[in-house]
Short mmCIF file of C-alpha atoms in Angstrom, two decimals:
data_model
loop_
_atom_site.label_atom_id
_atom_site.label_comp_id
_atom_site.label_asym_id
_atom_site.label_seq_id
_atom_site.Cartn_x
_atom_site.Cartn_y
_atom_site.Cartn_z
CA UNK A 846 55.25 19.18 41.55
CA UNK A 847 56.93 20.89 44.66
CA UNK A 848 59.30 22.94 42.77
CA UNK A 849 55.87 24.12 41.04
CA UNK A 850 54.23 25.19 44.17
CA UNK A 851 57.62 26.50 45.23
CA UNK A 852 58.06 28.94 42.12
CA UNK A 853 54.50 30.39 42.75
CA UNK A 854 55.43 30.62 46.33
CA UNK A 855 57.98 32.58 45.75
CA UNK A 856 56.03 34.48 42.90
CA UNK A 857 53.42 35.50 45.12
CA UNK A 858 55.47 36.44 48.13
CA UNK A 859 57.35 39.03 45.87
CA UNK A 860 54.37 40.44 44.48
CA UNK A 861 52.24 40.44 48.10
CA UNK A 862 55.90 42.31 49.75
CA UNK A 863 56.48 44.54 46.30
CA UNK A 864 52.96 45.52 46.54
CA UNK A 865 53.11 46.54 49.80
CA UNK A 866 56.25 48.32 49.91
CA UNK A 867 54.93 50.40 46.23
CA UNK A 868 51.33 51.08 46.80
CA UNK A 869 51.38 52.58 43.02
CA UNK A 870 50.95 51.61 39.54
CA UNK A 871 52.80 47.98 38.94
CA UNK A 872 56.49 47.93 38.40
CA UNK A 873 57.59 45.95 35.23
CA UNK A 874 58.66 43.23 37.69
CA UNK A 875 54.95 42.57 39.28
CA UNK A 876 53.80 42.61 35.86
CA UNK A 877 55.82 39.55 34.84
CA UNK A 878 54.88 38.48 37.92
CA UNK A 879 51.21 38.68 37.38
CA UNK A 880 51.84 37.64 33.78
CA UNK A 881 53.71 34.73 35.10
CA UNK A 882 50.91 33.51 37.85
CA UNK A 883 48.08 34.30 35.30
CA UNK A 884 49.63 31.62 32.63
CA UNK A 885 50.00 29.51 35.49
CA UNK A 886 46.60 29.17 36.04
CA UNK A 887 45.81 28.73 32.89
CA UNK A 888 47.84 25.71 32.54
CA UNK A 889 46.49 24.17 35.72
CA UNK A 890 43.11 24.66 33.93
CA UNK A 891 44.02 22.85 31.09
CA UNK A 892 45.22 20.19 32.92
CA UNK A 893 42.15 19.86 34.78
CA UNK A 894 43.50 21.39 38.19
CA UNK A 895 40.08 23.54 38.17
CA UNK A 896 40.88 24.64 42.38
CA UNK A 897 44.00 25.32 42.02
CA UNK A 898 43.42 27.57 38.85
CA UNK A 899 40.69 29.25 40.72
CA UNK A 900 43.08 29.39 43.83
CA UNK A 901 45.48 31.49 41.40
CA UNK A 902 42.86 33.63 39.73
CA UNK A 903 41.48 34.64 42.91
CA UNK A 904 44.63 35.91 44.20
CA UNK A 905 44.99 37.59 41.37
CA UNK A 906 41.93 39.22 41.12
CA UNK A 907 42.51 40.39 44.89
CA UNK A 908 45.85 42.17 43.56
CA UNK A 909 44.01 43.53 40.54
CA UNK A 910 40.23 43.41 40.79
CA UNK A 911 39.83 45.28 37.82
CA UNK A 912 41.33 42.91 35.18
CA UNK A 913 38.66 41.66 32.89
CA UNK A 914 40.59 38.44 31.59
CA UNK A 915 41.43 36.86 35.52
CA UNK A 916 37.04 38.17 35.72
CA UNK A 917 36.18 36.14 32.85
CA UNK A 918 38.07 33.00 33.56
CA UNK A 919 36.93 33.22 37.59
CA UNK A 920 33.53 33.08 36.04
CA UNK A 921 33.95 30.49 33.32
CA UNK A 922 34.91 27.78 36.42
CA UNK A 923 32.29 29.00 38.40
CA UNK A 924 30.14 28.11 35.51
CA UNK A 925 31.64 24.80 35.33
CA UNK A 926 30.90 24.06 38.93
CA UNK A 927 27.46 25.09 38.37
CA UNK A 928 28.03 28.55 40.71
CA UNK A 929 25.52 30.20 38.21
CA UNK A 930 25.16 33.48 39.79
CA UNK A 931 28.32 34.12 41.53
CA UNK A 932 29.81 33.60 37.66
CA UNK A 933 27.28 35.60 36.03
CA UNK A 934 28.14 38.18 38.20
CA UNK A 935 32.22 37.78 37.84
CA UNK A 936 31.18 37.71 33.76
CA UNK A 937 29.55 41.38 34.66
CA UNK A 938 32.41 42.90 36.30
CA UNK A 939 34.61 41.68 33.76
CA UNK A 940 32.27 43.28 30.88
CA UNK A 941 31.95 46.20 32.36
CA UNK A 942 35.85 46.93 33.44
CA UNK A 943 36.95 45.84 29.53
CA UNK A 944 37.78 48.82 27.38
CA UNK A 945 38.27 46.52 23.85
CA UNK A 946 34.48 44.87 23.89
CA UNK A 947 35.92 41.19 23.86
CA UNK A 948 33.15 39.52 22.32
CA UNK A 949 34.56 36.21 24.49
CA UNK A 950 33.79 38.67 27.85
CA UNK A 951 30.21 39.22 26.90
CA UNK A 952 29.52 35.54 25.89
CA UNK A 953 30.34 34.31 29.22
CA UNK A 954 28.16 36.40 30.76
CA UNK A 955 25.19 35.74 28.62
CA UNK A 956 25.88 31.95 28.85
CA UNK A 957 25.90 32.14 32.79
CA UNK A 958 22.69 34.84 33.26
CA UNK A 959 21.32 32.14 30.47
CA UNK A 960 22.50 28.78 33.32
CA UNK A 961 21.28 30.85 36.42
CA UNK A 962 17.76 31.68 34.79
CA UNK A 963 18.79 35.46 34.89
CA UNK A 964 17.71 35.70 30.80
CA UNK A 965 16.31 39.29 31.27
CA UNK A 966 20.22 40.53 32.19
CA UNK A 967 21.56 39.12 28.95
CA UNK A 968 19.34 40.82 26.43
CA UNK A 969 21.52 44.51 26.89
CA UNK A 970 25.24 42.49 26.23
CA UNK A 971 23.28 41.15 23.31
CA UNK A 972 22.77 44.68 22.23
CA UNK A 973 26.48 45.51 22.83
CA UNK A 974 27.39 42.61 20.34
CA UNK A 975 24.94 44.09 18.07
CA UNK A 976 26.79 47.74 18.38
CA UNK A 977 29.98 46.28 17.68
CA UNK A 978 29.02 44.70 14.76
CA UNK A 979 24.71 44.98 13.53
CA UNK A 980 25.12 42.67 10.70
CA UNK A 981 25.81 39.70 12.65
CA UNK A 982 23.12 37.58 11.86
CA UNK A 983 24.00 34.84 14.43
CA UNK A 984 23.68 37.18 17.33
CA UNK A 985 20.89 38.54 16.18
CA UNK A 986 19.28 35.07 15.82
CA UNK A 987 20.15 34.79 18.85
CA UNK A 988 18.28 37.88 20.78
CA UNK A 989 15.65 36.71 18.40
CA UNK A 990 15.52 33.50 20.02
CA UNK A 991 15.70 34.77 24.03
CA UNK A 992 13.39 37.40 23.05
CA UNK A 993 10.59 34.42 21.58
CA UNK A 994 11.36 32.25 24.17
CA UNK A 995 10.82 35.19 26.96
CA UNK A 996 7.63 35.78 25.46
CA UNK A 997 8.21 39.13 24.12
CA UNK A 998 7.00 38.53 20.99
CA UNK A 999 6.49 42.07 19.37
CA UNK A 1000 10.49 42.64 20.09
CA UNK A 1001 10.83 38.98 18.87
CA UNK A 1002 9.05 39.72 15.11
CA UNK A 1003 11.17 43.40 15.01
CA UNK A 1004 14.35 41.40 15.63
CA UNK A 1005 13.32 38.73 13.00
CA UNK A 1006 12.84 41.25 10.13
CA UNK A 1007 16.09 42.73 11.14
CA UNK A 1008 18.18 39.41 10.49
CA UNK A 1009 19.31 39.58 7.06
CA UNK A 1010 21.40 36.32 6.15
CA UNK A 1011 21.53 33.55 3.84
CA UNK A 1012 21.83 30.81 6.36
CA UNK A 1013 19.53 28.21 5.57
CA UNK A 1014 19.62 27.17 9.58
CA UNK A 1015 18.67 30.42 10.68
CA UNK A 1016 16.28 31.26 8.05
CA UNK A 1017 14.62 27.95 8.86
CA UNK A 1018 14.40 28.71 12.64
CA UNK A 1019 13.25 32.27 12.00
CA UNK A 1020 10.31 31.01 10.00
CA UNK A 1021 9.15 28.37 12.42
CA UNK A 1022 9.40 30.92 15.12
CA UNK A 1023 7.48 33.26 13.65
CA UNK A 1024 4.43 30.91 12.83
#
């Protein structure tokens, strides 16, 4: 366990004193580095180390604010300690900085507006799933749903006749929805 926090001293003394003598783009090296501290964290997740995995990811997002994937896991703890807001808003940042549309991004930010009773926020990344791909008839069932329960129900029926699918489930809920 010491030779553990040992390595990632080490690892995050070289990146703090390569940063600072290279204010520029990363070297190869701080990327391993980075790469390195990042799967770090992820293991302390797993193992159920949820502080020190923050811990990491925080440092991380202080070298690189801008990296959607340390975002989105700094948000999926806070949603697991019940920090609602602070994660929806981490699940934001890391939305809007992500260039591929990760579907995962833009699930953990509808799931934490959903937890901090922010559902008005969630219905436009429900309409970026939908750009990605319209036929998606669980995402759709799902705007269909937040839009009922928000009590918009004009959008609600226009959503409804949009969701084409042979789902028995969904076809079910769309019909007791709509009576």
């Amino acid at each position: 366990m010491n030779i553990r926090k040992t390595l990632i001293s080490l690892a995050l003394c070289a990146m703090t004193s390569a940063a600072l003598v290279a204010q520029t783009a990363p070297t190869e090296q701080e990327k391993l580095v980075f790469e390195s501290l990042y799967l770090n964290a992820l293991q302390a997740k797993l193992k159920g180390d949820y502080q020190n995995a923050f811990n990491i990811f925080a440092y991380l997002n202080k070298q690189q604010p801008t990296t959607p994937a340390v975002l989105n896991e700094m948000a999926k703890l806070l949603n697991a300690s019940q920090d609602y807001v602070h994660a929806a808003e981490l699940a934001e940042k890391a939305v809007a900085n992500d260039t591929t549309r990760n579907r995962e991004y833009i699930k953990t930010a509808i799931g934490a507006y959903a937890m901090a009773g922010q559902q008005e926020k969630a219905l436009p990344l429900y309409d970026k799933l939908l750009a990605a791909d319209p036929a998606d008839a669980q995402t759709q069932y799902e705007k269909f749903s937040l839009l009922a329960t928000l009590g918009r129900d004009a959008e609600a029926l226009r959503m409804a006749d949009a969701i084409k699918t042979n789902d028995p489930d969904i076809r079910f809920e769309v019909a007791i929805r709509r009576v």
